[in-house]
Tab-separated table of C-alpha atoms and ligand atoms in Angstrom:
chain	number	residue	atom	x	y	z
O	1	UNK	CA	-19.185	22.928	50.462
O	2	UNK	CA	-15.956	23.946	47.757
O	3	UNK	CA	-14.024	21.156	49.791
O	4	UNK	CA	-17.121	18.731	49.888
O	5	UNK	CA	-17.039	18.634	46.066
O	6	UNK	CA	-13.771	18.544	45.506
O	7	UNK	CA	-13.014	15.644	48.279
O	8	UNK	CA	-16.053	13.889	46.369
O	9	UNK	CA	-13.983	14.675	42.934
O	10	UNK	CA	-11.086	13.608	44.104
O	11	UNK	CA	-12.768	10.044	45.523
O	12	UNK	CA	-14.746	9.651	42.076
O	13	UNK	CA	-11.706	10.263	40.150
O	14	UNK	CA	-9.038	8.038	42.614
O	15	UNK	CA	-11.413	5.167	42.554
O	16	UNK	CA	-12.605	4.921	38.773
O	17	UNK	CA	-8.874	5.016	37.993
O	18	UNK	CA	-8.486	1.912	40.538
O	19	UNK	CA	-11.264	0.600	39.068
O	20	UNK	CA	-10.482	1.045	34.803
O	21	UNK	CA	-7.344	-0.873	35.715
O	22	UNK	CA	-8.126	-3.615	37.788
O	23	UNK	CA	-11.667	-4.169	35.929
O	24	UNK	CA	-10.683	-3.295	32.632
O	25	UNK	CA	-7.046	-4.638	31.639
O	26	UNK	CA	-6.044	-2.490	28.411
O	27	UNK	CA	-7.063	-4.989	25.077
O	28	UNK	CA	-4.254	-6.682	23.760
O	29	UNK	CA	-3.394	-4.360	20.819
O	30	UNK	CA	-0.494	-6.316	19.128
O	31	UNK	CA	-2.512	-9.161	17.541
O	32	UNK	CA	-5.206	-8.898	15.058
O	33	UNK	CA	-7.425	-11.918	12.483
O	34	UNK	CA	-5.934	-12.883	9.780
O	35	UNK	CA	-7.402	-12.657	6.076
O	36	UNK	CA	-9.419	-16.228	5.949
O	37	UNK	CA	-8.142	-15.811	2.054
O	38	UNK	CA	-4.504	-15.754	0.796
O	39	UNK	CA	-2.607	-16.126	-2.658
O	40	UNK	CA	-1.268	-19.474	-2.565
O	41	UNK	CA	-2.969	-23.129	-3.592
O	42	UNK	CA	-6.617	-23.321	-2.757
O	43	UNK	CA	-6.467	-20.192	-0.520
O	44	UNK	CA	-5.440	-18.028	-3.958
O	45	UNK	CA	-7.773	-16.367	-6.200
O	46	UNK	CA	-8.498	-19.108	-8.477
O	47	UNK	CA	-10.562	-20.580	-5.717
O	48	UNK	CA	-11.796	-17.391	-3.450
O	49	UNK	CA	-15.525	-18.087	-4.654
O	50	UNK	CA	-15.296	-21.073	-2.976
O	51	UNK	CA	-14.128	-20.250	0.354
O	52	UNK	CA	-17.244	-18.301	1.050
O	53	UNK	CA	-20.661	-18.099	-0.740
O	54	UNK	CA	-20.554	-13.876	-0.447
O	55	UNK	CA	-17.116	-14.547	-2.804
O	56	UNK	CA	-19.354	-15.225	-6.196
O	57	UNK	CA	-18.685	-11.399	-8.001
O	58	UNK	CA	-14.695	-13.205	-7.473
O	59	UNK	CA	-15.981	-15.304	-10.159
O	60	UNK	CA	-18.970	-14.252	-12.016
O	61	UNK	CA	-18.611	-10.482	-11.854
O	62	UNK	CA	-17.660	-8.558	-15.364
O	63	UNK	CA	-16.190	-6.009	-13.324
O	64	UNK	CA	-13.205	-6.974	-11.801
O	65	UNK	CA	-9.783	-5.136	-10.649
O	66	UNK	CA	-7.357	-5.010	-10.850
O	67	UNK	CA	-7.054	-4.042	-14.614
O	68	UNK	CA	-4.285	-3.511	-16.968
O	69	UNK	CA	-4.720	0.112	-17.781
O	70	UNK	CA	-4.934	1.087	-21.310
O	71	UNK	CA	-3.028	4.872	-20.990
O	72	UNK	CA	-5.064	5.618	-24.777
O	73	UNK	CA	-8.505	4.406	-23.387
O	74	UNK	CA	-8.889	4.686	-19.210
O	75	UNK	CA	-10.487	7.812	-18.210
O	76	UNK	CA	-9.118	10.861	-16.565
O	77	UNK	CA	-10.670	12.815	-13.883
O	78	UNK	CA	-9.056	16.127	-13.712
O	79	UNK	CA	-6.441	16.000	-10.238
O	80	UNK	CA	-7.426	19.837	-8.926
O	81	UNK	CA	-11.179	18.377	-8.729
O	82	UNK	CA	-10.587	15.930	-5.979
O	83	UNK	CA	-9.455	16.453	-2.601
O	84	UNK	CA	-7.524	13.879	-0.217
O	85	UNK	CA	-7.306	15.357	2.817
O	86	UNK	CA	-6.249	13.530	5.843
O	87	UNK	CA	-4.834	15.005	9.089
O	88	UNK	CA	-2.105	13.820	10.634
O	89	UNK	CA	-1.871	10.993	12.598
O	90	UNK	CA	0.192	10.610	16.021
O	91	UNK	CA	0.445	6.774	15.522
O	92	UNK	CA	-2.118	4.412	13.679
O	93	UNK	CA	-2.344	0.578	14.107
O	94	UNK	CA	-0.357	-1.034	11.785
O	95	UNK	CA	-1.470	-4.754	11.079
O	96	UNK	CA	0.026	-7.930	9.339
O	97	UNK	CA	-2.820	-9.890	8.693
O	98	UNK	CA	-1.164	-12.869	7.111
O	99	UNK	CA	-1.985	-12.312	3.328
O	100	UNK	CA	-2.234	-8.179	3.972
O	101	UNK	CA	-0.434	-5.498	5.723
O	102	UNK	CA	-2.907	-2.302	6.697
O	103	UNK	CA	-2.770	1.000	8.741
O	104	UNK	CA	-6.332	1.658	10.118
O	105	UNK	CA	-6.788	5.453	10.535
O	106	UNK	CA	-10.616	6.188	10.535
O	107	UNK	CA	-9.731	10.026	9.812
O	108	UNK	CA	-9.708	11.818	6.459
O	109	UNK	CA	-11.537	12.282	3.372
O	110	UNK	CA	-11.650	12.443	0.225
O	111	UNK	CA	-13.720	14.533	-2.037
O	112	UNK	CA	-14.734	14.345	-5.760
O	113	UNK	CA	-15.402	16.945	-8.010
O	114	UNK	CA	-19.490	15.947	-7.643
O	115	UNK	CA	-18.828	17.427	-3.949
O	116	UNK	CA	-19.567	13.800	-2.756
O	117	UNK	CA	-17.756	12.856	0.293
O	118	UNK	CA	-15.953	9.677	1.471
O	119	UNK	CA	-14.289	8.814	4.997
O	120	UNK	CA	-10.832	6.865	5.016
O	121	UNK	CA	-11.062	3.291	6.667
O	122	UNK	CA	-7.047	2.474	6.342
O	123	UNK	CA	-5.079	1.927	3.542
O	124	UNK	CA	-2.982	-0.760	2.711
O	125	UNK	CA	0.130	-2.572	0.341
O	126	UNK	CA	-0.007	-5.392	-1.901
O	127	UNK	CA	3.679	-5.982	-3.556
O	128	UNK	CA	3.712	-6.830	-6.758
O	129	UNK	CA	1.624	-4.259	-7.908
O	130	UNK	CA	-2.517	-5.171	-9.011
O	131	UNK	CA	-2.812	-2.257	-11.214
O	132	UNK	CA	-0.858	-2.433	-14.381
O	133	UNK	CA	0.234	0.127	-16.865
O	134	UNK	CA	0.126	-0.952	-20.089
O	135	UNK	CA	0.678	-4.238	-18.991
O	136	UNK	CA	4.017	-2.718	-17.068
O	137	UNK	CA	4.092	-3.822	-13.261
O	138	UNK	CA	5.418	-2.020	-10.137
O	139	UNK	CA	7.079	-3.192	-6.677
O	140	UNK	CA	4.954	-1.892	-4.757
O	141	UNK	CA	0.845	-0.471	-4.837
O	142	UNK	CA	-1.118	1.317	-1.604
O	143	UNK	CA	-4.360	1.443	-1.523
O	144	UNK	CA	-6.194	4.050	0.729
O	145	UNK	CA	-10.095	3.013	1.265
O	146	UNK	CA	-12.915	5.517	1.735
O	147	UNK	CA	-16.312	4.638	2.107
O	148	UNK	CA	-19.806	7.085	2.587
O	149	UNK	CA	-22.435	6.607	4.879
O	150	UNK	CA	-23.904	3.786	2.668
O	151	UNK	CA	-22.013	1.380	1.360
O	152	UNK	CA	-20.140	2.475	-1.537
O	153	UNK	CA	-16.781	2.512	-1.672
O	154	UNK	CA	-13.572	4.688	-3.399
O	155	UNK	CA	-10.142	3.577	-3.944
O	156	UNK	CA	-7.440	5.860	-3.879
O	157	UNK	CA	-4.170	4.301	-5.268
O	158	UNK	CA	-0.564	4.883	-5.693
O	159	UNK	CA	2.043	2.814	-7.555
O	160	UNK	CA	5.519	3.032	-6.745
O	161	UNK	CA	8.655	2.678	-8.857
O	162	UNK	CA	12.354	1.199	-7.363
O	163	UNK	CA	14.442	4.592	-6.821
O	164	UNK	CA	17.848	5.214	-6.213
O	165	UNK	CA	16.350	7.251	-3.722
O	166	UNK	CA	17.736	6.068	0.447
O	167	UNK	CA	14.297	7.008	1.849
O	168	UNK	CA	10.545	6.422	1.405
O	169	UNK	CA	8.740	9.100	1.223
O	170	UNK	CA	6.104	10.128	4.506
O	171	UNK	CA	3.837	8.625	5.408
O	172	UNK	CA	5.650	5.382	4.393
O	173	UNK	CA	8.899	6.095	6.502
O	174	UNK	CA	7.110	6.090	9.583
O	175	UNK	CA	5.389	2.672	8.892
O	176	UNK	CA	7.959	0.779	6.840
O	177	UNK	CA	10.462	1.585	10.068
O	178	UNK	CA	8.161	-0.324	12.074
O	179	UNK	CA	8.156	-3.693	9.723
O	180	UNK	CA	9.945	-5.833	11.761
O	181	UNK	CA	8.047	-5.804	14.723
O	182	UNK	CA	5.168	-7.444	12.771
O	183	UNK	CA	7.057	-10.170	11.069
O	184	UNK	CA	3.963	-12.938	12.459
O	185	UNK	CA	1.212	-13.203	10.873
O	186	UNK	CA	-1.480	-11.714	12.889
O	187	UNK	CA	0.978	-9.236	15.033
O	188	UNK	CA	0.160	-5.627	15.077
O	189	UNK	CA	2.009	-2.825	16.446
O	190	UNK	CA	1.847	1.286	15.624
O	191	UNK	CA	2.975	3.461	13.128
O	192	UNK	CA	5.319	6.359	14.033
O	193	UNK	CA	3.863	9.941	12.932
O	194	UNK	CA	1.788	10.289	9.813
O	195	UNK	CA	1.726	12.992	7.516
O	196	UNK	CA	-0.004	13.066	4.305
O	197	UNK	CA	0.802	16.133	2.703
O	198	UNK	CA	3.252	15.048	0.588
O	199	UNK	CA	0.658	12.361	-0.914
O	200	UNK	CA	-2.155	14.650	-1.045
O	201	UNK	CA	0.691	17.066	-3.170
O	202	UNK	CA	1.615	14.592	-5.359
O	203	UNK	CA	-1.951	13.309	-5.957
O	204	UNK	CA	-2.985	17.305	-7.300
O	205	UNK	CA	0.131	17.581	-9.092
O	206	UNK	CA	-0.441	14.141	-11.517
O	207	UNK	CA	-2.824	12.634	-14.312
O	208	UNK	CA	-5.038	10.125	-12.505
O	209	UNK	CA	-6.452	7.347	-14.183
O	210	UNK	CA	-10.599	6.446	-13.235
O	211	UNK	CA	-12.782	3.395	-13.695
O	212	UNK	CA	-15.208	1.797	-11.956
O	213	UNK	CA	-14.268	-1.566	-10.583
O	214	UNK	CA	-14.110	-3.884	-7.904
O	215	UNK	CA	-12.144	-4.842	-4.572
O	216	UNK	CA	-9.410	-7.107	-5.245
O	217	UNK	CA	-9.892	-9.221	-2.502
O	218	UNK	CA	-12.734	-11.253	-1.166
O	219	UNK	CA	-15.680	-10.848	-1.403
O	220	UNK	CA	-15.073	-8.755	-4.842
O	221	UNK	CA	-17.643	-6.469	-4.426
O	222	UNK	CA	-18.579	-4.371	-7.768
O	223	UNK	CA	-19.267	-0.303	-7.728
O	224	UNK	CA	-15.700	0.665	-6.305
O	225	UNK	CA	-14.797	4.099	-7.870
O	226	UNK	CA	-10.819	3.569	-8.725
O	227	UNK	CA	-8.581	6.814	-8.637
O	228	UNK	CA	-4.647	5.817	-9.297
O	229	UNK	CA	-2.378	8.187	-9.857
O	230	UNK	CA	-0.280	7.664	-12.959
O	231	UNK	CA	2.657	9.457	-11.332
O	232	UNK	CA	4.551	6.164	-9.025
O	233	UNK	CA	5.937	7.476	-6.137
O	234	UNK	CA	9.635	6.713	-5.353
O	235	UNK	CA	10.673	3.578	-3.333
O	236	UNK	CA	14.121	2.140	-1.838
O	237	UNK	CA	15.524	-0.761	-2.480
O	238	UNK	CA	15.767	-1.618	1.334
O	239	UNK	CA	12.240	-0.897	2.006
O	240	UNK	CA	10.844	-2.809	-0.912
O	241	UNK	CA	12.639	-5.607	0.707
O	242	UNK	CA	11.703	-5.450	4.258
O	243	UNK	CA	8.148	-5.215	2.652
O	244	UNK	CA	8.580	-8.289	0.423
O	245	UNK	CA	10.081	-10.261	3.118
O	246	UNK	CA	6.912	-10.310	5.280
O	247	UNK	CA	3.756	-9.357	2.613
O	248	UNK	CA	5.807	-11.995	0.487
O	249	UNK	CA	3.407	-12.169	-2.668
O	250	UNK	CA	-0.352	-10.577	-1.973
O	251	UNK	CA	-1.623	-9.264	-5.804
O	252	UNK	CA	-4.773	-11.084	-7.057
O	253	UNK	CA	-4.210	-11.347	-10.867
O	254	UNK	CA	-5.137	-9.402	-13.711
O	255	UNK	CA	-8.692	-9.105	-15.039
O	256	UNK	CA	-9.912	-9.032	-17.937
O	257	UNK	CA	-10.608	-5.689	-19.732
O	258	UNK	CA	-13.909	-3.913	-17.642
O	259	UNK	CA	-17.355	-5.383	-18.508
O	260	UNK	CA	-16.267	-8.100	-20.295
O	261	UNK	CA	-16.948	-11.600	-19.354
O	262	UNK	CA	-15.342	-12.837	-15.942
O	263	UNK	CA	-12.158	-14.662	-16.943
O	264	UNK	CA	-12.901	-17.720	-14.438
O	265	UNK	CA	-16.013	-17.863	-16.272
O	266	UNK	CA	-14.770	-18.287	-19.339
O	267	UNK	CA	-12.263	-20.897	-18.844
O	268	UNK	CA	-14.249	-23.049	-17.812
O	269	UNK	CA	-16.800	-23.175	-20.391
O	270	UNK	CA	-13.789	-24.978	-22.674
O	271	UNK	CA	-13.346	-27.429	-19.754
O	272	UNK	CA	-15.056	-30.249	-18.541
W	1	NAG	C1	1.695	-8.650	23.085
W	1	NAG	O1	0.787	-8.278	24.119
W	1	NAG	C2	0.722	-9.233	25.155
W	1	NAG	C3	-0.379	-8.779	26.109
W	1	NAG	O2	-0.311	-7.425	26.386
W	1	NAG	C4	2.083	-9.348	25.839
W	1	NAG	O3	2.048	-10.315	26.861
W	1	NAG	C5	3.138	-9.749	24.799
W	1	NAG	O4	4.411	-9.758	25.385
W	1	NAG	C6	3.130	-8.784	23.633
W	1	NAG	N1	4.032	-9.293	22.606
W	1	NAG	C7	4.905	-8.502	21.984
W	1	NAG	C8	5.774	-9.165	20.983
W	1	NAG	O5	4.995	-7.313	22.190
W	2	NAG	C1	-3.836	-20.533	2.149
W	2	NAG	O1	-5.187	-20.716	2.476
W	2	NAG	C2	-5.599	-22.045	2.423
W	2	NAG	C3	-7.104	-22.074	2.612
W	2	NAG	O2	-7.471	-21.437	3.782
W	2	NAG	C4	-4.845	-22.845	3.457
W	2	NAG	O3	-5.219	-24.198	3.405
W	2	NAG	C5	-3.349	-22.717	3.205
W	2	NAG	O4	-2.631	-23.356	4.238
W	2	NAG	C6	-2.942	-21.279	3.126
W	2	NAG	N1	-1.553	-21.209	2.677
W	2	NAG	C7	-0.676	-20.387	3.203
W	2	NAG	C8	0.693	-20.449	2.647
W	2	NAG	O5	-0.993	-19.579	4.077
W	3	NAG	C1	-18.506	-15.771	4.894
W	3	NAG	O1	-18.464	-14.341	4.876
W	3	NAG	C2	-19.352	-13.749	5.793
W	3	NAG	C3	-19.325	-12.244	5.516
W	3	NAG	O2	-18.031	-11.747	5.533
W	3	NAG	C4	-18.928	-14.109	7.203
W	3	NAG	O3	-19.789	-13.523	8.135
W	3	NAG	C5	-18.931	-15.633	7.349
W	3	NAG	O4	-18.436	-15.984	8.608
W	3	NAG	C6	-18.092	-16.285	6.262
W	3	NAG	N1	-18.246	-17.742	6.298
W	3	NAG	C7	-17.215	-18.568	6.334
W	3	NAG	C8	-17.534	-20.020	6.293
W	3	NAG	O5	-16.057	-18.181	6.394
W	4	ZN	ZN1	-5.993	-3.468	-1.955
């Protein structure tokens, strides 16, 4: 009987391995779509409502990022209030997707003070920054997306500032180190380790600007809740240019001031 069922485990186990393999060939994990958008001639922002009818808030909304941020006038939530907490990661897929380069890591989350809950998607660069600073850019800008269980959606973002510093600091190390293997468009690889405590640290220890915008890239949607820490975090020079190199140019430009008209909009009321 005890050697019945294990003979029978054994055969079961032997032949679904035979069979995963030979049925089954493991997905092809180094390639992933490109972004049917990007930032140059009629792919670039100017014209995103035209590349697909779910594009129009690109062009009509009044809500727009990225912003310049007003330091006098953008809100502040209060940094011990919110918590980003993501675990860390053995390895995450790390993706160029032609006009984007993002880590997807379905773990983590991040809490606001109203005890409402999102769940991290992945997070990803745009170089220059979106987000300005009283009208001051930056190299470099990560954005981590969370989303609930319907379909609204919070931005977590950090700037970063050149540094005379030799290193990035984690999780970026682990995924910057890994650039050149996803110098193609459309060519994925994985991260090294991840660890986010230095991020979720820095994001308690710093002022961070709030406002309620939109995603910067198509389709635009309106309702994001923005959360960008005024504190940039510290980036090399070789890094930054590794990054540039293959994200070359990816920042949609800047809106105009939150609920005011859509900028598209208005110029081409003058035109005709
Ligand atoms: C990508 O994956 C395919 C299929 O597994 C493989 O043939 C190819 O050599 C890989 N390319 C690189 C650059 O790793
Ligand atoms: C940008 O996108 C447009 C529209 O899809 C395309 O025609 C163009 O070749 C793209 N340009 C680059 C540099 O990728
Ligand atoms: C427009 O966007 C929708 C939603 O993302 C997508 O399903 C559809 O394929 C897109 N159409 C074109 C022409 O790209
Ligand atoms: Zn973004």
């Amino acid at each position: 009987m005890k050697l019945l069922t294990l003979l029978l485990l054994a055969m079961t186990a032997s032949s679904s391995c035979i069979s995963d393999t030979f049925l089954f060939p493991r997905a092809v994990s180094n390639q992933t779509t490109i972004n049917p958008f990007n930032y140059t001639e009629l792919g670039g922002p100017f014209n995103w409502h035209r590349l697909n009818k779910t594009n129009v808030a690109c062009s009509g909304g009044k809500h727009q990022s990225p912003i310049d941020i007003l330091t006098e006038e953008v809100d502040y939530v209060e940094s011990g209030s919110l918590v980003f907490d993501i675990p860390a990661a053995e390895e995450a897929k790390l993706s160029n997707l032609g006009s984007g380069l993002e880590v997807v890591l379905a773990r983590g989350t991040f809490t606001t003070g109203e005890d409402y809950q999102y769940q991290l998607a992945q997070f990803h660069f745009h170089t220059p920054s979106e987000h300005r600073v009283e009208q001051e850019y930056y190299p470099l800008e990560v954005h981590f997306v969370f989303k609930d269980h319907e379909t609204n959606i919070a931005v977590v973002a950090f700037l970063f500032q050149l540094s005379s510093t030799d290193k990035p600091v984690p999780p970026f190390e682990s995924i910057f180190h890994h650039l050149d293997k996803i110098d193609t468009p459309g060519r994925s690889t994985e991260t090294g380790s991840l660890d986010f405590t230095y991020l979720t640290a820095h994001l308690k220890s710093h002022a961070i600007y709030r406002y309620t915008g939109s995603l910067t890239t198509p389709p635009c949607t309106e309702g994001v809740s923005w959360y960008i820490s005024a504190k940039p975090l510290p980036l090399d020079v070789v890094s930054f240019n590794k990054i540039k190199r293959i994200l070359k140019f990816n920042a949609r430009y800047t809106q105009n001031a939150v609920g005011e008209e859509n900028l598209l909009k208005l110029a081409v009321e003058v035109m005709d």
